[in-house]
PDB file of C-alpha atoms in Angstrom:
ATOM      1  CA  MET A   1     222.306 112.413 127.051  1.00  0.00           C
ATOM      2  CA  SER A   2     218.638 112.905 125.819  1.00  0.00           C
ATOM      3  CA  VAL A   3     218.091 110.483 123.156  1.00  0.00           C
ATOM      4  CA  LEU A   4     214.460 110.012 123.515  1.00  0.00           C
ATOM      5  CA  THR A   5     211.517 111.767 121.835  1.00  0.00           C
ATOM      6  CA  ILE A   6     208.337 112.918 123.033  1.00  0.00           C
ATOM      7  CA  GLY A   7     206.677 109.790 121.332  1.00  0.00           C
ATOM      8  CA  GLU A   8     209.189 107.363 122.739  1.00  0.00           C
ATOM      9  CA  LEU A   9     209.050 108.785 126.114  1.00  0.00           C
ATOM     10  CA  ALA A  10     205.393 108.473 126.633  1.00  0.00           C
ATOM     11  CA  ARG A  11     205.672 104.862 125.256  1.00  0.00           C
ATOM     12  CA  LEU A  12     208.227 103.801 127.856  1.00  0.00           C
ATOM     13  CA  ALA A  13     206.327 105.725 131.006  1.00  0.00           C
ATOM     14  CA  GLY A  14     203.265 104.013 129.747  1.00  0.00           C
ATOM     15  CA  THR A  15     201.255 107.270 129.025  1.00  0.00           C
ATOM     16  CA  THR A  16     200.321 109.461 126.221  1.00  0.00           C
ATOM     17  CA  VAL A  17     202.250 112.559 124.048  1.00  0.00           C
ATOM     18  CA  ARG A  18     199.397 114.423 124.983  1.00  0.00           C
ATOM     19  CA  ALA A  19     199.866 113.985 128.615  1.00  0.00           C
ATOM     20  CA  VAL A  20     203.515 114.290 128.537  1.00  0.00           C
ATOM     21  CA  ARG A  21     202.904 118.039 126.784  1.00  0.00           C
ATOM     22  CA  HIS A  22     200.420 118.418 129.707  1.00  0.00           C
ATOM     23  CA  TYR A  23     202.720 117.414 132.346  1.00  0.00           C
ATOM     24  CA  THR A  24     205.274 119.835 130.533  1.00  0.00           C
ATOM     25  CA  ALA A  25     202.558 122.897 130.060  1.00  0.00           C
ATOM     26  CA  GLU A  26     202.068 122.008 134.059  1.00  0.00           C
ATOM     27  CA  GLY A  27     205.683 122.548 134.577  1.00  0.00           C
ATOM     28  CA  LEU A  28     205.941 119.231 136.259  1.00  0.00           C
ATOM     29  CA  VAL A  29     208.690 117.931 133.313  1.00  0.00           C
ATOM     30  CA  GLU A  30     211.385 120.319 132.301  1.00  0.00           C
ATOM     31  CA  GLU A  31     210.972 120.904 128.534  1.00  0.00           C
ATOM     32  CA  PRO A  32     213.928 120.137 126.612  1.00  0.00           C
ATOM     33  CA  PRO A  33     216.080 121.791 124.161  1.00  0.00           C
ATOM     34  CA  ARG A  34     215.720 121.309 120.746  1.00  0.00           C
ATOM     35  CA  ASP A  35     218.753 118.938 118.487  1.00  0.00           C
ATOM     36  CA  ALA A  36     220.304 120.171 115.373  1.00  0.00           C
ATOM     37  CA  SER A  37     216.958 118.644 113.726  1.00  0.00           C
ATOM     38  CA  GLY A  38     214.479 120.879 115.413  1.00  0.00           C
ATOM     39  CA  TYR A  39     213.282 117.566 117.809  1.00  0.00           C
ATOM     40  CA  ARG A  40     213.232 117.870 121.344  1.00  0.00           C
ATOM     41  CA  ARG A  41     215.164 115.224 123.112  1.00  0.00           C
ATOM     42  CA  TYR A  42     214.134 113.862 126.674  1.00  0.00           C
ATOM     43  CA  GLY A  43     216.563 112.022 129.201  1.00  0.00           C
ATOM     44  CA  THR A  44     216.284 109.781 131.711  1.00  0.00           C
ATOM     45  CA  GLN A  45     215.193 112.529 134.444  1.00  0.00           C
ATOM     46  CA  ALA A  46     212.193 113.199 132.065  1.00  0.00           C
ATOM     47  CA  LEU A  47     211.808 109.445 132.017  1.00  0.00           C
ATOM     48  CA  ILE A  48     211.299 108.764 135.531  1.00  0.00           C
ATOM     49  CA  THR A  49     209.697 112.082 135.851  1.00  0.00           C
ATOM     50  CA  VAL A  50     206.767 111.219 133.704  1.00  0.00           C
ATOM     51  CA  SER A  51     207.102 107.274 135.225  1.00  0.00           C
ATOM     52  CA  ARG A  52     206.261 108.625 138.365  1.00  0.00           C
ATOM     53  CA  ILE A  53     203.509 111.340 137.591  1.00  0.00           C
ATOM     54  CA  ARG A  54     201.803 108.747 135.506  1.00  0.00           C
ATOM     55  CA  ARG A  55     201.680 105.914 138.577  1.00  0.00           C
ATOM     56  CA  LEU A  56     200.692 108.519 141.069  1.00  0.00           C
ATOM     57  CA  ARG A  57     197.641 109.543 138.620  1.00  0.00           C
ATOM     58  CA  ASP A  58     196.638 106.084 138.608  1.00  0.00           C
ATOM     59  CA  LEU A  59     196.620 106.203 142.683  1.00  0.00           C
ATOM     60  CA  GLY A  60     194.449 108.932 142.223  1.00  0.00           C
ATOM     61  CA  LEU A  61     196.588 111.560 143.013  1.00  0.00           C
ATOM     62  CA  SER A  62     196.106 115.204 141.498  1.00  0.00           C
ATOM     63  CA  LEU A  63     198.685 117.133 139.612  1.00  0.00           C
ATOM     64  CA  GLU A  64     198.818 119.717 142.421  1.00  0.00           C
ATOM     65  CA  GLN A  65     199.455 116.830 145.045  1.00  0.00           C
ATOM     66  CA  ILE A  66     202.051 114.951 142.691  1.00  0.00           C
ATOM     67  CA  ARG A  67     203.620 118.772 142.446  1.00  0.00           C
ATOM     68  CA  GLY A  68     204.024 118.405 145.772  1.00  0.00           C
ATOM     69  CA  LEU A  69     205.940 115.146 145.507  1.00  0.00           C
ATOM     70  CA  LEU A  70     208.668 116.214 143.383  1.00  0.00           C
ATOM     71  CA  GLY A  71     209.826 119.635 144.510  1.00  0.00           C
ATOM     72  CA  GLU A  72     213.333 119.946 146.164  1.00  0.00           C
ATOM     73  CA  LYS A  73     211.397 119.386 149.301  1.00  0.00           C
ATOM     74  CA  PRO A  74     208.997 116.521 148.363  1.00  0.00           C
ATOM     75  CA  ARG A  75     206.421 116.014 150.633  1.00  0.00           C
ATOM     76  CA  SER A  76     205.840 112.446 152.436  1.00  0.00           C
ATOM     77  CA  LEU A  77     204.063 110.139 149.513  1.00  0.00           C
ATOM     78  CA  ASP A  78     202.614 108.617 152.852  1.00  0.00           C
ATOM     79  CA  ASP A  79     201.248 111.635 154.233  1.00  0.00           C
ATOM     80  CA  ALA A  80     199.897 112.320 150.407  1.00  0.00           C
ATOM     81  CA  LEU A  81     198.150 109.086 150.307  1.00  0.00           C
ATOM     82  CA  SER A  82     196.465 109.747 153.855  1.00  0.00           C
ATOM     83  CA  THR A  83     194.981 112.806 152.413  1.00  0.00           C
ATOM     84  CA  LEU A  84     193.747 111.195 149.165  1.00  0.00           C
ATOM     85  CA  ASP A  85     192.319 108.576 151.436  1.00  0.00           C
ATOM     86  CA  ASP A  86     190.273 111.234 153.509  1.00  0.00           C
ATOM     87  CA  GLU A  87     188.975 112.519 150.474  1.00  0.00           C
ATOM     88  CA  LEU A  88     187.837 109.573 148.784  1.00  0.00           C
ATOM     89  CA  ALA A  89     186.299 108.479 152.567  1.00  0.00           C
ATOM     90  CA  GLU A  90     184.182 111.845 152.347  1.00  0.00           C
ATOM     91  CA  GLN A  91     183.428 110.897 148.536  1.00  0.00           C
ATOM     92  CA  GLU A  92     182.255 107.614 149.526  1.00  0.00           C
ATOM     93  CA  GLN A  93     179.957 108.883 152.684  1.00  0.00           C
ATOM     94  CA  ARG A  94     178.613 111.605 149.725  1.00  0.00           C
ATOM     95  CA  ILE A  95     178.010 108.923 146.978  1.00  0.00           C
ATOM     96  CA  SER A  96     176.680 106.567 149.536  1.00  0.00           C
ATOM     97  CA  ALA A  97     173.926 108.967 150.602  1.00  0.00           C
ATOM     98  CA  GLN A  98     173.122 110.238 146.939  1.00  0.00           C
ATOM     99  CA  ARG A  99     172.350 106.495 146.040  1.00  0.00           C
ATOM    100  CA  LYS A 100     170.423 106.286 149.248  1.00  0.00           C
ATOM    101  CA  ARG A 101     168.494 109.203 147.820  1.00  0.00           C
ATOM    102  CA  ILE A 102     167.824 107.945 144.417  1.00  0.00           C
ATOM    103  CA  ALA A 103     166.768 104.546 145.756  1.00  0.00           C
ATOM    104  CA  GLU A 104     164.066 106.333 147.869  1.00  0.00           C
ATOM    105  CA  LEU A 105     162.710 108.372 144.898  1.00  0.00           C
ATOM    106  CA  ARG A 106     163.085 105.320 142.563  1.00  0.00           C
ATOM    107  CA  ALA A 107     161.063 103.428 145.051  1.00  0.00           C
ATOM    108  CA  SER A 108     158.140 105.969 145.291  1.00  0.00           C
ATOM    109  CA  THR A 109     156.534 108.707 143.042  1.00  0.00           C
ATOM    110  CA  GLN A 110     157.663 111.643 144.426  1.00  0.00           C
ATOM    111  CA  ASP A 111     159.315 114.357 141.991  1.00  0.00           C
ATOM    112  CA  PRO A 112     162.467 115.158 143.213  1.00  0.00           C
ATOM    113  CA  GLU A 113     162.332 118.733 141.692  1.00  0.00           C
ATOM    114  CA  ILE A 114     158.374 119.208 142.927  1.00  0.00           C
ATOM    115  CA  PRO A 115     157.999 117.436 145.967  1.00  0.00           C
ATOM    116  CA  GLY A 116     155.281 117.192 147.960  1.00  0.00           C
ATOM    117  CA  GLU A 117     151.531 118.180 147.548  1.00  0.00           C
ATOM    118  CA  LEU A 118     152.226 120.288 144.694  1.00  0.00           C
ATOM    119  CA  GLY A 119     154.275 117.375 142.692  1.00  0.00           C
ATOM    120  CA  GLU A 120     151.878 114.847 143.530  1.00  0.00           C
ATOM    121  CA  MET A 121     149.296 117.235 141.812  1.00  0.00           C
ATOM    122  CA  LEU A 122     151.087 117.374 138.435  1.00  0.00           C
ATOM    123  CA  ARG A 123     151.620 113.431 138.607  1.00  0.00           C
ATOM    124  CA  ARG A 124     147.709 113.459 138.855  1.00  0.00           C
ATOM    125  CA  LEU A 125     147.475 115.986 135.857  1.00  0.00           C
ATOM    126  CA  GLU A 126     150.090 113.578 133.931  1.00  0.00           C
ATOM    127  CA  ALA A 127     147.972 110.541 135.100  1.00  0.00           C
ATOM    128  CA  ALA A 128     145.192 111.971 133.780  1.00  0.00           C
ATOM    129  CA  GLY A 129     145.950 112.160 129.995  1.00  0.00           C
ATOM    130  CA  VAL A 130     147.026 115.975 130.147  1.00  0.00           C
ATOM    131  CA  ASP A 131     149.331 116.910 127.023  1.00  0.00           C
ATOM    132  CA  GLN A 132     152.931 116.000 127.696  1.00  0.00           C
ATOM    133  CA  GLN A 133     153.915 119.453 126.326  1.00  0.00           C
ATOM    134  CA  LEU A 134     151.248 121.413 128.045  1.00  0.00           C
ATOM    135  CA  LEU A 135     152.929 119.219 131.519  1.00  0.00           C
ATOM    136  CA  ARG A 136     156.212 120.311 130.738  1.00  0.00           C
ATOM    137  CA  ARG A 137     155.077 124.069 130.528  1.00  0.00           C
ATOM    138  CA  GLU A 138     153.073 123.606 133.870  1.00  0.00           C
ATOM    139  CA  LYS A 139     155.845 122.083 135.655  1.00  0.00           C
ATOM    140  CA  GLU A 140     158.079 125.295 134.297  1.00  0.00           C
ATOM    141  CA  ALA A 141     155.485 127.425 135.670  1.00  0.00           C
ATOM    142  CA  VAL A 142     155.457 125.693 139.337  1.00  0.00           C
ATOM    143  CA  LEU A 143     158.873 126.020 139.606  1.00  0.00           C
ATOM    144  CA  LEU A 144     158.911 129.664 138.649  1.00  0.00           C
ATOM    145  CA  ILE A 145     156.343 130.266 140.919  1.00  0.00           C
ATOM    146  CA  ILE A 146     158.730 128.642 143.441  1.00  0.00           C
ATOM    147  CA  VAL A 147     161.172 130.355 142.991  1.00  0.00           C
ATOM    148  CA  THR A 148     160.139 134.041 142.669  1.00  0.00           C
ATOM    149  CA  ALA A 149     157.021 134.144 144.357  1.00  0.00           C
ATOM    150  CA  PRO A 150     156.609 131.527 147.002  1.00  0.00           C
ATOM    151  CA  GLU A 151     154.244 133.365 149.030  1.00  0.00           C
ATOM    152  CA  SER A 152     151.846 132.263 146.272  1.00  0.00           C
ATOM    153  CA  VAL A 153     152.448 128.405 146.627  1.00  0.00           C
ATOM    154  CA  ASP A 154     149.623 128.057 149.200  1.00  0.00           C
ATOM    155  CA  ARG A 155     146.862 129.766 146.866  1.00  0.00           C
ATOM    156  CA  LEU A 156     148.626 127.616 143.800  1.00  0.00           C
ATOM    157  CA  THR A 157     148.306 124.513 146.177  1.00  0.00           C
ATOM    158  CA  GLU A 158     144.745 125.357 146.557  1.00  0.00           C
ATOM    159  CA  ALA A 159     144.033 125.758 142.782  1.00  0.00           C
ATOM    160  CA  TYR A 160     145.026 122.378 142.330  1.00  0.00           C
ATOM    161  CA  ARG A 161     142.971 121.061 145.227  1.00  0.00           C
ATOM    162  CA  THR A 162     140.145 122.720 143.421  1.00  0.00           C
ATOM    163  CA  LEU A 163     140.868 121.282 140.350  1.00  0.00           C
ATOM    164  CA  TRP A 164     140.579 117.844 141.564  1.00  0.00           C
ATOM    165  CA  SER A 165     137.866 118.475 143.661  1.00  0.00           C
ATOM    166  CA  GLU A 166     135.407 117.311 141.101  1.00  0.00           C
ATOM    167  CA  PRO A 167     135.909 115.128 138.206  1.00  0.00           C
ATOM    168  CA  GLY A 168     134.430 117.548 135.659  1.00  0.00           C
ATOM    169  CA  HIS A 169     137.575 119.766 136.078  1.00  0.00           C
ATOM    170  CA  GLN A 170     139.836 117.240 135.667  1.00  0.00           C
ATOM    171  CA  VAL A 171     137.971 116.405 132.061  1.00  0.00           C
ATOM    172  CA  ALA A 172     138.218 119.670 131.232  1.00  0.00           C
ATOM    173  CA  MET A 173     141.669 120.005 131.842  1.00  0.00           C
ATOM    174  CA  VAL A 174     142.797 117.100 129.684  1.00  0.00           C
ATOM    175  CA  GLU A 175     140.643 119.011 126.977  1.00  0.00           C
ATOM    176  CA  PHE A 176     141.660 122.400 127.825  1.00  0.00           C
ATOM    177  CA  SER A 177     145.438 120.941 127.225  1.00  0.00           C
ATOM    178  CA  GLN A 178     144.582 119.538 123.610  1.00  0.00           C
ATOM    179  CA  SER A 179     143.395 122.565 122.720  1.00  0.00           C
ATOM    180  CA  PHE A 180     145.729 124.931 124.095  1.00  0.00           C
ATOM    181  CA  GLN A 181     148.265 123.034 121.870  1.00  0.00           C
ATOM    182  CA  SER A 182     146.821 123.068 118.792  1.00  0.00           C
ATOM    183  CA  LEU A 183     147.154 126.919 119.068  1.00  0.00           C
ATOM    184  CA  ALA A 184     150.845 126.300 118.566  1.00  0.00           C
ATOM    185  CA  ASP A 185     149.690 125.940 114.585  1.00  0.00           C
ATOM    186  CA  GLU A 186     147.424 128.883 114.365  1.00  0.00           C
ATOM    187  CA  PRO A 187     148.065 132.315 113.668  1.00  0.00           C
ATOM    188  CA  GLU A 188     148.357 135.083 116.832  1.00  0.00           C
ATOM    189  CA  ASP A 189     144.863 136.774 115.698  1.00  0.00           C
ATOM    190  CA  SER A 190     143.326 133.426 115.619  1.00  0.00           C
ATOM    191  CA  PRO A 191     139.525 133.555 116.665  1.00  0.00           C
ATOM    192  CA  GLU A 192     140.341 130.126 118.986  1.00  0.00           C
ATOM    193  CA  VAL A 193     142.321 132.067 121.416  1.00  0.00           C
ATOM    194  CA  GLU A 194     139.014 134.091 122.487  1.00  0.00           C
ATOM    195  CA  ARG A 195     136.764 131.021 122.018  1.00  0.00           C
ATOM    196  CA  LEU A 196     139.138 128.816 124.747  1.00  0.00           C
ATOM    197  CA  VAL A 197     139.455 131.728 127.272  1.00  0.00           C
ATOM    198  CA  GLU A 198     135.502 131.730 127.156  1.00  0.00           C
ATOM    199  CA  LYS A 199     135.771 128.301 127.412  1.00  0.00           C
ATOM    200  CA  LEU A 200     138.427 127.429 130.312  1.00  0.00           C
ATOM    201  CA  LEU A 201     137.304 130.728 132.233  1.00  0.00           C
ATOM    202  CA  ALA A 202     133.233 129.358 131.857  1.00  0.00           C
ATOM    203  CA  GLY A 203     134.124 126.374 133.134  1.00  0.00           C
ATOM    204  CA  ASN A 204     136.413 127.088 136.172  1.00  0.00           C
ATOM    205  CA  PRO A 205     135.789 130.738 136.940  1.00  0.00           C
ATOM    206  CA  ARG A 206     137.171 130.004 140.907  1.00  0.00           C
ATOM    207  CA  LEU A 207     140.028 128.281 140.204  1.00  0.00           C
ATOM    208  CA  ALA A 208     140.963 130.652 137.367  1.00  0.00           C
ATOM    209  CA  GLU A 209     140.526 133.570 139.956  1.00  0.00           C
ATOM    210  CA  MET A 210     142.537 131.718 142.495  1.00  0.00           C
ATOM    211  CA  ALA A 211     145.379 131.040 140.158  1.00  0.00           C
ATOM    212  CA  GLN A 212     145.808 134.597 139.309  1.00  0.00           C
ATOM    213  CA  GLY A 213     145.275 136.619 142.787  1.00  0.00           C
ATOM    214  CA  ASP A 214     144.123 140.069 143.002  1.00  0.00           C
ATOM    215  CA  PRO A 215     145.337 142.035 140.540  1.00  0.00           C
ATOM    216  CA  GLN A 216     146.378 144.987 143.374  1.00  0.00           C
ATOM    217  CA  GLU A 217     148.789 142.403 144.270  1.00  0.00           C
ATOM    218  CA  SER A 218     152.227 143.254 142.557  1.00  0.00           C
ATOM    219  CA  THR A 219     154.522 140.733 142.563  1.00  0.00           C
ATOM    220  CA  GLY A 220     157.526 142.992 141.574  1.00  0.00           C
ATOM    221  CA  PRO A 221     160.010 141.314 139.352  1.00  0.00           C
ATOM    222  CA  MET A 222     157.642 138.465 139.109  1.00  0.00           C
ATOM    223  CA  ASP A 223     155.800 140.316 136.565  1.00  0.00           C
ATOM    224  CA  ALA A 224     158.683 140.391 134.175  1.00  0.00           C
ATOM    225  CA  LEU A 225     159.767 137.181 134.328  1.00  0.00           C
ATOM    226  CA  PHE A 226     156.043 135.921 133.685  1.00  0.00           C
ATOM    227  CA  LEU A 227     156.308 138.246 130.510  1.00  0.00           C
ATOM    228  CA  ASP A 228     159.677 136.912 129.703  1.00  0.00           C
ATOM    229  CA  TYR A 229     158.298 133.238 130.306  1.00  0.00           C
ATOM    230  CA  VAL A 230     155.345 133.580 128.232  1.00  0.00           C
ATOM    231  CA  ASP A 231     157.307 134.876 125.237  1.00  0.00           C
ATOM    232  CA  SER A 232     158.678 131.363 124.389  1.00  0.00           C
ATOM    233  CA  PHE A 233     155.033 130.212 123.523  1.00  0.00           C
ATOM    234  CA  ALA A 234     154.007 130.103 120.003  1.00  0.00           C
ATOM    235  CA  PRO A 235     151.957 133.864 118.792  1.00  0.00           C
ATOM    236  CA  ALA A 236     148.430 132.274 119.212  1.00  0.00           C
ATOM    237  CA  GLN A 237     149.260 130.785 122.984  1.00  0.00           C
ATOM    238  CA  ARG A 238     151.171 133.632 124.248  1.00  0.00           C
ATOM    239  CA  ARG A 239     148.187 136.067 123.127  1.00  0.00           C
ATOM    240  CA  PHE A 240     145.614 133.165 125.123  1.00  0.00           C
ATOM    241  CA  MET A 241     147.829 134.016 128.149  1.00  0.00           C
ATOM    242  CA  HIS A 242     147.981 137.380 128.079  1.00  0.00           C
ATOM    243  CA  VAL A 243     144.098 137.629 127.717  1.00  0.00           C
ATOM    244  CA  ILE A 244     143.631 134.918 130.283  1.00  0.00           C
ATOM    245  CA  ALA A 245     145.722 137.282 132.944  1.00  0.00           C
ATOM    246  CA  GLU A 246     143.935 140.529 131.705  1.00  0.00           C
ATOM    247  CA  ARG A 247     140.198 139.173 131.941  1.00  0.00           C
ATOM    248  CA  VAL A 248     141.036 137.153 135.366  1.00  0.00           C
ATOM    249  CA  SER A 249     142.920 140.149 137.169  1.00  0.00           C
ATOM    250  CA  ARG A 250     139.298 141.978 135.976  1.00  0.00           C
ATOM    251  CA  LYS A 251     136.851 139.108 138.065  1.00  0.00           C
ATOM    252  CA  GLU A 252     134.143 139.908 135.500  1.00  0.00           C
ATOM    253  CA  PRO A 253     130.890 138.337 136.681  1.00  0.00           C
ATOM    254  CA  ARG A 254     129.925 135.283 134.842  1.00  0.00           C
TER     255      ARG A 254
END
């Protein structure tokens, strides 16, 4: 005789009404018919089944693994626990390796996203006082190049080496970062755009050319991705980047 409401069933089994409904929807618990009052009443077998599911879940078994233990030809619980133990052992190894890697990263200054020399040079920019917003954008641009144009990574690395070859370049980079960020508040046709272009190219012509590369070297999809990336900047900053790209690709004599 079915006498338990779903709430009573959940309480006696040590679980929740939501869990019982989920087990029922998954086909692990048979849904009983409604009584004359319109309520579903559960019986002893449902209580036993839900109690088993709750205890097996506490052991870490998935619902699919539990399903195999509840069928007409149930799988051995010992086999299921052995499989679970193997899975947990693999997870333990992965977690141990991950924690070791995290410990190594925390003990070093290595950037997990941009390792090696490029990551070190970006950290130098941060230490030098480059604006944090520009630093974030610089990192995004480096990641974009690594993913879409790996053949340009060596040239980019050399450009950063040039930057750090002279202290004056580092000071200029910090000043540029502040000026570039200020463009975010300027209208697109602001004369500050051209002034900043002239200042950057006049101070770092070789660096600018190395970073841009030869205009004949088309990067295919990279061109479209670069334009899409530039569109995420403020209007005046966007215009600055387009002007820089155009001027450097012409390699106008200074």
